[in-house]
mmCIF file with all atom_site columns, C-alpha atoms in Angstrom:
data_model
loop_
_atom_site.group_PDB
_atom_site.id
_atom_site.type_symbol
_atom_site.label_atom_id
_atom_site.label_alt_id
_atom_site.label_comp_id
_atom_site.label_asym_id
_atom_site.label_entity_id
_atom_site.label_seq_id
_atom_site.pdbx_PDB_ins_code
_atom_site.Cartn_x
_atom_site.Cartn_y
_atom_site.Cartn_z
_atom_site.occupancy
_atom_site.B_iso_or_equiv
_atom_site.pdbx_formal_charge
_atom_site.auth_seq_id
_atom_site.auth_comp_id
_atom_site.auth_asym_id
_atom_site.auth_atom_id
_atom_site.pdbx_PDB_model_num
ATOM 1   C CA . ALA A 1 1   ? -16.875 20.803  -6.316  1.00 0.00 ? 13  ALA A CA 1
ATOM 2   C CA . ASN A 1 2   ? -18.126 24.040  -4.762  1.00 0.00 ? 14  ASN A CA 1
ATOM 3   C CA . LYS A 1 3   ? -20.595 24.559  -7.608  1.00 0.00 ? 15  LYS A CA 1
ATOM 4   C CA . SER A 1 4   ? -21.808 21.022  -7.104  1.00 0.00 ? 16  SER A CA 1
ATOM 5   C CA . LEU A 1 5   ? -22.346 21.711  -3.399  1.00 0.00 ? 17  LEU A CA 1
ATOM 6   C CA . ASP A 1 6   ? -24.382 24.813  -4.284  1.00 0.00 ? 18  ASP A CA 1
ATOM 7   C CA . VAL A 1 7   ? -26.852 22.523  -6.017  1.00 0.00 ? 19  VAL A CA 1
ATOM 8   C CA . ASN A 1 8   ? -26.547 19.470  -3.747  1.00 0.00 ? 20  ASN A CA 1
ATOM 9   C CA . THR A 1 9   ? -25.266 20.061  -0.229  1.00 0.00 ? 21  THR A CA 1
ATOM 10  C CA . GLY A 1 10  ? -25.132 16.316  0.345   1.00 0.00 ? 22  GLY A CA 1
ATOM 11  C CA . ASN A 1 11  ? -22.681 15.528  -2.453  1.00 0.00 ? 23  ASN A CA 1
ATOM 12  C CA . LEU A 1 12  ? -20.129 13.308  -0.716  1.00 0.00 ? 24  LEU A CA 1
ATOM 13  C CA . GLU A 1 13  ? -17.857 13.163  -3.752  1.00 0.00 ? 25  GLU A CA 1
ATOM 14  C CA . ALA A 1 14  ? -17.588 16.965  -3.840  1.00 0.00 ? 26  ALA A CA 1
ATOM 15  C CA . TYR A 1 15  ? -16.606 17.059  -0.161  1.00 0.00 ? 27  TYR A CA 1
ATOM 16  C CA . GLN A 1 16  ? -13.994 14.373  -0.745  1.00 0.00 ? 28  GLN A CA 1
ATOM 17  C CA . LEU A 1 17  ? -12.536 16.296  -3.680  1.00 0.00 ? 29  LEU A CA 1
ATOM 18  C CA . LEU A 1 18  ? -12.372 19.484  -1.634  1.00 0.00 ? 30  LEU A CA 1
ATOM 19  C CA . ALA A 1 19  ? -10.778 17.762  1.370   1.00 0.00 ? 31  ALA A CA 1
ATOM 20  C CA . THR A 1 20  ? -8.158  16.183  -0.885  1.00 0.00 ? 32  THR A CA 1
ATOM 21  C CA . LEU A 1 21  ? -7.463  19.473  -2.634  1.00 0.00 ? 33  LEU A CA 1
ATOM 22  C CA . TYR A 1 22  ? -7.083  21.266  0.687   1.00 0.00 ? 34  TYR A CA 1
ATOM 23  C CA . ARG A 1 23  ? -4.641  18.625  1.907   1.00 0.00 ? 35  ARG A CA 1
ATOM 24  C CA . ILE A 1 24  ? -2.573  18.821  -1.271  1.00 0.00 ? 36  ILE A CA 1
ATOM 25  C CA . THR A 1 25  ? -2.462  22.623  -1.031  1.00 0.00 ? 37  THR A CA 1
ATOM 26  C CA . ALA A 1 26  ? -1.717  22.479  2.723   1.00 0.00 ? 38  ALA A CA 1
ATOM 27  C CA . LYS A 1 27  ? -4.905  24.265  3.812   1.00 0.00 ? 39  LYS A CA 1
ATOM 28  C CA . LYS A 1 28  ? -5.391  22.279  6.976   1.00 0.00 ? 40  LYS A CA 1
ATOM 29  C CA . GLU A 1 29  ? -8.193  24.366  8.509   1.00 0.00 ? 41  GLU A CA 1
ATOM 30  C CA . LYS A 1 30  ? -10.312 24.172  5.364   1.00 0.00 ? 42  LYS A CA 1
ATOM 31  C CA . ALA A 1 31  ? -9.613  20.453  5.101   1.00 0.00 ? 43  ALA A CA 1
ATOM 32  C CA . GLN A 1 32  ? -10.699 19.861  8.692   1.00 0.00 ? 44  GLN A CA 1
ATOM 33  C CA . VAL A 1 33  ? -13.926 21.826  8.222   1.00 0.00 ? 45  VAL A CA 1
ATOM 34  C CA . THR A 1 34  ? -14.658 19.865  5.040   1.00 0.00 ? 46  THR A CA 1
ATOM 35  C CA . LEU A 1 35  ? -13.930 16.532  6.727   1.00 0.00 ? 47  LEU A CA 1
ATOM 36  C CA . GLU A 1 36  ? -16.228 17.507  9.618   1.00 0.00 ? 48  GLU A CA 1
ATOM 37  C CA . LYS A 1 37  ? -19.048 18.289  7.165   1.00 0.00 ? 49  LYS A CA 1
ATOM 38  C CA . LEU A 1 38  ? -18.436 14.994  5.412   1.00 0.00 ? 50  LEU A CA 1
ATOM 39  C CA . ASN A 1 39  ? -18.425 13.178  8.751   1.00 0.00 ? 51  ASN A CA 1
ATOM 40  C CA . LYS A 1 40  ? -21.831 14.660  9.637   1.00 0.00 ? 52  LYS A CA 1
ATOM 41  C CA . LEU A 1 41  ? -23.245 13.416  6.330   1.00 0.00 ? 53  LEU A CA 1
ATOM 42  C CA . ASN A 1 42  ? -21.582 10.014  6.372   1.00 0.00 ? 54  ASN A CA 1
ATOM 43  C CA . PRO A 1 43  ? -19.752 9.094   9.586   1.00 0.00 ? 55  PRO A CA 1
ATOM 44  C CA . LEU A 1 44  ? -18.894 5.630   8.236   1.00 0.00 ? 56  LEU A CA 1
ATOM 45  C CA . ASN A 1 45  ? -16.908 7.014   5.290   1.00 0.00 ? 57  ASN A CA 1
ATOM 46  C CA . HIS A 1 46  ? -13.407 5.470   5.409   1.00 0.00 ? 58  HIS A CA 1
ATOM 47  C CA . PHE A 1 47  ? -12.046 8.342   3.344   1.00 0.00 ? 59  PHE A CA 1
ATOM 48  C CA . ILE A 1 48  ? -12.313 10.629  6.382   1.00 0.00 ? 60  ILE A CA 1
ATOM 49  C CA . LEU A 1 49  ? -10.061 8.505   8.577   1.00 0.00 ? 61  LEU A CA 1
ATOM 50  C CA . PHE A 1 50  ? -7.556  7.964   5.784   1.00 0.00 ? 62  PHE A CA 1
ATOM 51  C CA . GLU A 1 51  ? -7.336  11.713  5.128   1.00 0.00 ? 63  GLU A CA 1
ATOM 52  C CA . GLU A 1 52  ? -6.816  12.282  8.854   1.00 0.00 ? 64  GLU A CA 1
ATOM 53  C CA . TYR A 1 53  ? -4.001  9.743   8.675   1.00 0.00 ? 65  TYR A CA 1
ATOM 54  C CA . ARG A 1 54  ? -2.517  11.606  5.694   1.00 0.00 ? 66  ARG A CA 1
ATOM 55  C CA . TRP A 1 55  ? -2.479  14.806  7.746   1.00 0.00 ? 67  TRP A CA 1
ATOM 56  C CA . GLN A 1 56  ? -0.880  13.126  10.731  1.00 0.00 ? 68  GLN A CA 1
ATOM 57  C CA . SER A 1 57  ? 0.744   9.798   9.890   1.00 0.00 ? 69  SER A CA 1
ATOM 58  C CA . THR A 1 58  ? 0.854   8.262   13.342  1.00 0.00 ? 70  THR A CA 1
ATOM 59  C CA . GLU A 1 59  ? 0.418   4.633   14.289  1.00 0.00 ? 71  GLU A CA 1
ATOM 60  C CA . GLY A 1 60  ? -2.698  5.646   16.224  1.00 0.00 ? 72  GLY A CA 1
ATOM 61  C CA . ASN A 1 61  ? -4.313  7.243   13.165  1.00 0.00 ? 73  ASN A CA 1
ATOM 62  C CA . ARG A 1 62  ? -3.338  4.266   11.039  1.00 0.00 ? 74  ARG A CA 1
ATOM 63  C CA . ASN A 1 63  ? -4.977  1.891   13.512  1.00 0.00 ? 75  ASN A CA 1
ATOM 64  C CA . LYS A 1 64  ? -8.018  4.158   13.732  1.00 0.00 ? 76  LYS A CA 1
ATOM 65  C CA . PHE A 1 65  ? -8.389  3.933   9.943   1.00 0.00 ? 77  PHE A CA 1
ATOM 66  C CA . THR A 1 66  ? -7.783  0.196   9.562   1.00 0.00 ? 78  THR A CA 1
ATOM 67  C CA . SER A 1 67  ? -9.659  -0.960  12.687  1.00 0.00 ? 79  SER A CA 1
ATOM 68  C CA . VAL A 1 68  ? -13.048 0.263   11.440  1.00 0.00 ? 80  VAL A CA 1
ATOM 69  C CA . ILE A 1 69  ? -12.820 -1.811  8.265   1.00 0.00 ? 81  ILE A CA 1
ATOM 70  C CA . GLN A 1 70  ? -14.526 -4.950  9.539   1.00 0.00 ? 82  GLN A CA 1
ATOM 71  C CA . ASN A 1 71  ? -16.737 -6.129  6.704   1.00 0.00 ? 83  ASN A CA 1
ATOM 72  C CA . GLU A 1 72  ? -16.699 -9.599  5.176   1.00 0.00 ? 84  GLU A CA 1
ATOM 73  C CA . LEU A 1 73  ? -14.447 -8.472  2.276   1.00 0.00 ? 85  LEU A CA 1
ATOM 74  C CA . PRO A 1 74  ? -12.131 -5.845  3.753   1.00 0.00 ? 86  PRO A CA 1
ATOM 75  C CA . HIS A 1 75  ? -9.857  -5.868  0.708   1.00 0.00 ? 87  HIS A CA 1
ATOM 76  C CA . GLU A 1 76  ? -12.772 -4.449  -1.304  1.00 0.00 ? 88  GLU A CA 1
ATOM 77  C CA . THR A 1 77  ? -12.958 -1.432  1.000   1.00 0.00 ? 89  THR A CA 1
ATOM 78  C CA . PHE A 1 78  ? -9.248  -0.750  0.527   1.00 0.00 ? 90  PHE A CA 1
ATOM 79  C CA . LEU A 1 79  ? -9.526  -1.289  -3.236  1.00 0.00 ? 91  LEU A CA 1
ATOM 80  C CA . HIS A 1 80  ? -12.526 1.037   -3.460  1.00 0.00 ? 92  HIS A CA 1
ATOM 81  C CA . LEU A 1 81  ? -10.682 3.879   -1.755  1.00 0.00 ? 93  LEU A CA 1
ATOM 82  C CA . ALA A 1 82  ? -7.468  3.201   -3.677  1.00 0.00 ? 94  ALA A CA 1
ATOM 83  C CA . ASP A 1 83  ? -9.424  3.227   -6.940  1.00 0.00 ? 95  ASP A CA 1
ATOM 84  C CA . TRP A 1 84  ? -10.915 6.593   -6.020  1.00 0.00 ? 96  TRP A CA 1
ATOM 85  C CA . TYR A 1 85  ? -7.471  8.136   -5.444  1.00 0.00 ? 97  TYR A CA 1
ATOM 86  C CA . PHE A 1 86  ? -6.158  6.447   -8.588  1.00 0.00 ? 98  PHE A CA 1
ATOM 87  C CA . SER A 1 87  ? -8.938  8.045   -10.639 1.00 0.00 ? 99  SER A CA 1
ATOM 88  C CA . LEU A 1 88  ? -7.588  11.432  -9.499  1.00 0.00 ? 100 LEU A CA 1
ATOM 89  C CA . GLY A 1 89  ? -4.016  10.493  -10.472 1.00 0.00 ? 101 GLY A CA 1
ATOM 90  C CA . LEU A 1 90  ? -2.976  10.324  -6.804  1.00 0.00 ? 102 LEU A CA 1
ATOM 91  C CA . PHE A 1 91  ? -0.897  7.170   -7.079  1.00 0.00 ? 103 PHE A CA 1
ATOM 92  C CA . GLU A 1 92  ? 0.953   7.610   -3.772  1.00 0.00 ? 104 GLU A CA 1
ATOM 93  C CA . GLU A 1 93  ? -2.298  7.836   -1.811  1.00 0.00 ? 105 GLU A CA 1
ATOM 94  C CA . SER A 1 94  ? -3.709  4.883   -3.698  1.00 0.00 ? 106 SER A CA 1
ATOM 95  C CA . LEU A 1 95  ? -0.621  2.790   -2.954  1.00 0.00 ? 107 LEU A CA 1
ATOM 96  C CA . GLN A 1 96  ? -0.606  3.807   0.692   1.00 0.00 ? 108 GLN A CA 1
ATOM 97  C CA . VAL A 1 97  ? -4.243  2.763   1.160   1.00 0.00 ? 109 VAL A CA 1
ATOM 98  C CA . LEU A 1 98  ? -3.447  -0.652  -0.316  1.00 0.00 ? 110 LEU A CA 1
ATOM 99  C CA . SER A 1 99  ? -0.350  -1.052  1.839   1.00 0.00 ? 111 SER A CA 1
ATOM 100 C CA . PHE A 1 100 ? -2.701  -1.356  4.833   1.00 0.00 ? 112 PHE A CA 1
ATOM 101 C CA . ALA A 1 101 ? -4.769  -4.168  3.278   1.00 0.00 ? 113 ALA A CA 1
ATOM 102 C CA . ALA A 1 102 ? -4.324  -7.845  4.052   1.00 0.00 ? 114 ALA A CA 1
ATOM 103 C CA . PRO A 1 103 ? -2.684  -10.030 1.378   1.00 0.00 ? 115 PRO A CA 1
ATOM 104 C CA . HIS A 1 104 ? -4.985  -10.462 -1.610  1.00 0.00 ? 116 HIS A CA 1
ATOM 105 C CA . PRO A 1 105 ? -4.208  -11.075 -5.304  1.00 0.00 ? 117 PRO A CA 1
ATOM 106 C CA . GLU A 1 106 ? -6.070  -8.037  -6.615  1.00 0.00 ? 118 GLU A CA 1
ATOM 107 C CA . VAL A 1 107 ? -4.498  -5.780  -3.970  1.00 0.00 ? 119 VAL A CA 1
ATOM 108 C CA . TYR A 1 108 ? -1.018  -6.996  -4.903  1.00 0.00 ? 120 TYR A CA 1
ATOM 109 C CA . TYR A 1 109 ? -1.611  -6.525  -8.640  1.00 0.00 ? 121 TYR A CA 1
ATOM 110 C CA . TRP A 1 110 ? -2.787  -2.994  -7.973  1.00 0.00 ? 122 TRP A CA 1
ATOM 111 C CA . MET A 1 111 ? 0.250   -2.340  -5.775  1.00 0.00 ? 123 MET A CA 1
ATOM 112 C CA . ALA A 1 112 ? 2.596   -3.601  -8.495  1.00 0.00 ? 124 ALA A CA 1
ATOM 113 C CA . PHE A 1 113 ? 0.879   -1.403  -11.072 1.00 0.00 ? 125 PHE A CA 1
ATOM 114 C CA . LEU A 1 114 ? 1.046   1.671   -8.836  1.00 0.00 ? 126 LEU A CA 1
ATOM 115 C CA . LYS A 1 115 ? 4.688   1.015   -8.006  1.00 0.00 ? 127 LYS A CA 1
ATOM 116 C CA . SER A 1 116 ? 5.455   0.947   -11.720 1.00 0.00 ? 128 SER A CA 1
ATOM 117 C CA . LYS A 1 117 ? 3.579   4.253   -12.156 1.00 0.00 ? 129 LYS A CA 1
ATOM 118 C CA . LEU A 1 118 ? 5.696   5.715   -9.350  1.00 0.00 ? 130 LEU A CA 1
ATOM 119 C CA . LYS A 1 119 ? 8.867   4.305   -10.984 1.00 0.00 ? 131 LYS A CA 1
ATOM 120 C CA . GLU A 1 120 ? 9.617   2.028   -8.025  1.00 0.00 ? 132 GLU A CA 1
ATOM 121 C CA . ASN A 1 121 ? 11.757  -1.022  -8.764  1.00 0.00 ? 133 ASN A CA 1
ATOM 122 C CA . ASN A 1 122 ? 9.958   -3.723  -6.785  1.00 0.00 ? 134 ASN A CA 1
ATOM 123 C CA . ALA A 1 123 ? 6.717   -3.994  -8.805  1.00 0.00 ? 135 ALA A CA 1
ATOM 124 C CA . ASN A 1 124 ? 7.448   -7.544  -9.985  1.00 0.00 ? 136 ASN A CA 1
ATOM 125 C CA . GLU A 1 125 ? 7.793   -8.673  -6.384  1.00 0.00 ? 137 GLU A CA 1
ATOM 126 C CA . PHE A 1 126 ? 4.105   -7.875  -5.854  1.00 0.00 ? 138 PHE A CA 1
ATOM 127 C CA . ILE A 1 127 ? 3.073   -9.625  -9.063  1.00 0.00 ? 139 ILE A CA 1
ATOM 128 C CA . GLU A 1 128 ? 4.817   -12.761 -7.816  1.00 0.00 ? 140 GLU A CA 1
ATOM 129 C CA . LYS A 1 129 ? 3.102   -12.457 -4.425  1.00 0.00 ? 141 LYS A CA 1
ATOM 130 C CA . ALA A 1 130 ? -0.283  -12.142 -6.143  1.00 0.00 ? 142 ALA A CA 1
ATOM 131 C CA . ASN A 1 131 ? 0.382   -15.115 -8.404  1.00 0.00 ? 143 ASN A CA 1
ATOM 132 C CA . LYS A 1 132 ? 1.186   -17.282 -5.379  1.00 0.00 ? 144 LYS A CA 1
ATOM 133 C CA . LEU A 1 133 ? -2.140  -16.586 -3.667  1.00 0.00 ? 145 LEU A CA 1
ATOM 134 C CA . SER A 1 134 ? -5.249  -18.677 -4.205  1.00 0.00 ? 146 SER A CA 1
ATOM 135 C CA . PRO A 1 135 ? -7.786  -17.456 -6.786  1.00 0.00 ? 147 PRO A CA 1
ATOM 136 C CA . GLN A 1 136 ? -10.608 -18.657 -4.545  1.00 0.00 ? 148 GLN A CA 1
ATOM 137 C CA . TYR A 1 137 ? -13.173 -15.883 -3.889  1.00 0.00 ? 149 TYR A CA 1
ATOM 138 C CA . VAL A 1 138 ? -11.349 -13.389 -6.122  1.00 0.00 ? 150 VAL A CA 1
ATOM 139 C CA . PHE A 1 139 ? -13.886 -11.593 -8.299  1.00 0.00 ? 151 PHE A CA 1
ATOM 140 C CA . PRO A 1 140 ? -12.474 -8.371  -9.754  1.00 0.00 ? 152 PRO A CA 1
ATOM 141 C CA . PHE A 1 141 ? -15.003 -5.988  -11.298 1.00 0.00 ? 153 PHE A CA 1
ATOM 142 C CA . ARG A 1 142 ? -13.677 -2.408  -11.307 1.00 0.00 ? 154 ARG A CA 1
ATOM 143 C CA . ASN A 1 143 ? -13.109 -0.559  -14.579 1.00 0.00 ? 155 ASN A CA 1
ATOM 144 C CA . ASN A 1 144 ? -9.610  0.493   -13.548 1.00 0.00 ? 156 ASN A CA 1
ATOM 145 C CA . THR A 1 145 ? -8.731  -3.095  -12.699 1.00 0.00 ? 157 THR A CA 1
ATOM 146 C CA . VAL A 1 146 ? -8.905  -3.845  -16.432 1.00 0.00 ? 158 VAL A CA 1
ATOM 147 C CA . GLU A 1 147 ? -5.991  -1.439  -16.955 1.00 0.00 ? 159 GLU A CA 1
ATOM 148 C CA . VAL A 1 148 ? -4.132  -2.938  -14.007 1.00 0.00 ? 160 VAL A CA 1
ATOM 149 C CA . LEU A 1 149 ? -4.564  -6.533  -15.194 1.00 0.00 ? 161 LEU A CA 1
ATOM 150 C CA . ASN A 1 150 ? -3.655  -5.679  -18.787 1.00 0.00 ? 162 ASN A CA 1
ATOM 151 C CA . TRP A 1 151 ? -0.420  -4.180  -17.463 1.00 0.00 ? 163 TRP A CA 1
ATOM 152 C CA . VAL A 1 152 ? 0.226   -7.255  -15.284 1.00 0.00 ? 164 VAL A CA 1
ATOM 153 C CA . ILE A 1 153 ? -0.329  -9.563  -18.267 1.00 0.00 ? 165 ILE A CA 1
ATOM 154 C CA . GLY A 1 154 ? 2.433   -7.641  -20.041 1.00 0.00 ? 166 GLY A CA 1
ATOM 155 C CA . GLN A 1 155 ? 4.741   -8.342  -17.093 1.00 0.00 ? 167 GLN A CA 1
ATOM 156 C CA . SER A 1 156 ? 3.899   -11.969 -16.307 1.00 0.00 ? 168 SER A CA 1
ATOM 157 C CA . GLN A 1 157 ? 3.116   -15.158 -18.213 1.00 0.00 ? 169 GLN A CA 1
ATOM 158 C CA . HIS A 1 158 ? 1.176   -16.567 -15.257 1.00 0.00 ? 170 HIS A CA 1
ATOM 159 C CA . TRP A 1 159 ? -2.403  -17.717 -15.919 1.00 0.00 ? 171 TRP A CA 1
ATOM 160 C CA . LYS A 1 160 ? -4.053  -15.968 -12.978 1.00 0.00 ? 172 LYS A CA 1
ATOM 161 C CA . PRO A 1 161 ? -4.047  -12.351 -14.283 1.00 0.00 ? 173 PRO A CA 1
ATOM 162 C CA . ARG A 1 162 ? -5.627  -13.600 -17.533 1.00 0.00 ? 174 ARG A CA 1
ATOM 163 C CA . TYR A 1 163 ? -8.204  -15.538 -15.553 1.00 0.00 ? 175 TYR A CA 1
ATOM 164 C CA . TYR A 1 164 ? -9.091  -12.493 -13.422 1.00 0.00 ? 176 TYR A CA 1
ATOM 165 C CA . LEU A 1 165 ? -9.356  -10.264 -16.490 1.00 0.00 ? 177 LEU A CA 1
ATOM 166 C CA . GLY A 1 166 ? -11.512 -12.922 -18.116 1.00 0.00 ? 178 GLY A CA 1
ATOM 167 C CA . LEU A 1 167 ? -13.840 -12.773 -15.115 1.00 0.00 ? 179 LEU A CA 1
ATOM 168 C CA . ILE A 1 168 ? -14.287 -9.038  -15.611 1.00 0.00 ? 180 ILE A CA 1
ATOM 169 C CA . TYR A 1 169 ? -15.116 -9.459  -19.310 1.00 0.00 ? 181 TYR A CA 1
ATOM 170 C CA . TRP A 1 170 ? -17.428 -12.372 -18.535 1.00 0.00 ? 182 TRP A CA 1
ATOM 171 C CA . SER A 1 171 ? -19.307 -10.282 -15.958 1.00 0.00 ? 183 SER A CA 1
ATOM 172 C CA . ARG A 1 172 ? -19.764 -7.616  -18.647 1.00 0.00 ? 184 ARG A CA 1
ATOM 173 C CA . ASN A 1 173 ? -21.218 -10.158 -21.052 1.00 0.00 ? 185 ASN A CA 1
ATOM 174 C CA . ASN A 1 174 ? -18.188 -10.025 -23.352 1.00 0.00 ? 186 ASN A CA 1
ATOM 175 C CA . GLN A 1 175 ? -17.972 -13.788 -23.633 1.00 0.00 ? 187 GLN A CA 1
ATOM 176 C CA . VAL A 1 176 ? -15.730 -13.730 -26.713 1.00 0.00 ? 188 VAL A CA 1
ATOM 177 C CA . ARG A 1 177 ? -12.962 -11.793 -24.920 1.00 0.00 ? 189 ARG A CA 1
ATOM 178 C CA . ALA A 1 178 ? -13.478 -13.789 -21.722 1.00 0.00 ? 190 ALA A CA 1
ATOM 179 C CA . LYS A 1 179 ? -13.118 -17.073 -23.619 1.00 0.00 ? 191 LYS A CA 1
ATOM 180 C CA . GLU A 1 180 ? -9.935  -15.783 -25.308 1.00 0.00 ? 192 GLU A CA 1
ATOM 181 C CA . LEU A 1 181 ? -8.406  -15.014 -21.920 1.00 0.00 ? 193 LEU A CA 1
ATOM 182 C CA . PHE A 1 182 ? -9.601  -18.252 -20.316 1.00 0.00 ? 194 PHE A CA 1
ATOM 183 C CA . THR A 1 183 ? -8.107  -20.324 -23.152 1.00 0.00 ? 195 THR A CA 1
ATOM 184 C CA . GLN A 1 184 ? -4.778  -18.538 -22.844 1.00 0.00 ? 196 GLN A CA 1
#
């Protein structure tokens, strides 16, 4: 990350990696400096407020983080950040981000998957919650969601996870696999 910043001082991903590393290694001062730099570059970055919440898990910091997510598809913002932490193998952070999201099928499938990764017993409860929600306006597209939905399909015979996975394959022009899933 530091080498990347030597070449590109505006690399947001490098700052995020450093801030996360500093939090994990309990280097609060370095984390704060890094978050301040990131905030100057991109003050609308939700990662900053979530990391501040991770440092000090108060109701005020939680509300500060969640209250700024006001777009038309807020679940996508939570999923985006959760996916980022997931890609680093930080399952607890990923799950915590999603725990703040409103009910949504994709959010619940991800939560079930993460709970299974963390060896928590209530993963199936979240699969059932997801299956009960309407599929209207649910359009999964993330690469990691393929892994999540494949895991869910192994846990549930419900049609919705297959449908959602089919949507991902369809959007990637893999009509053969999409048709397989849709017919199931």
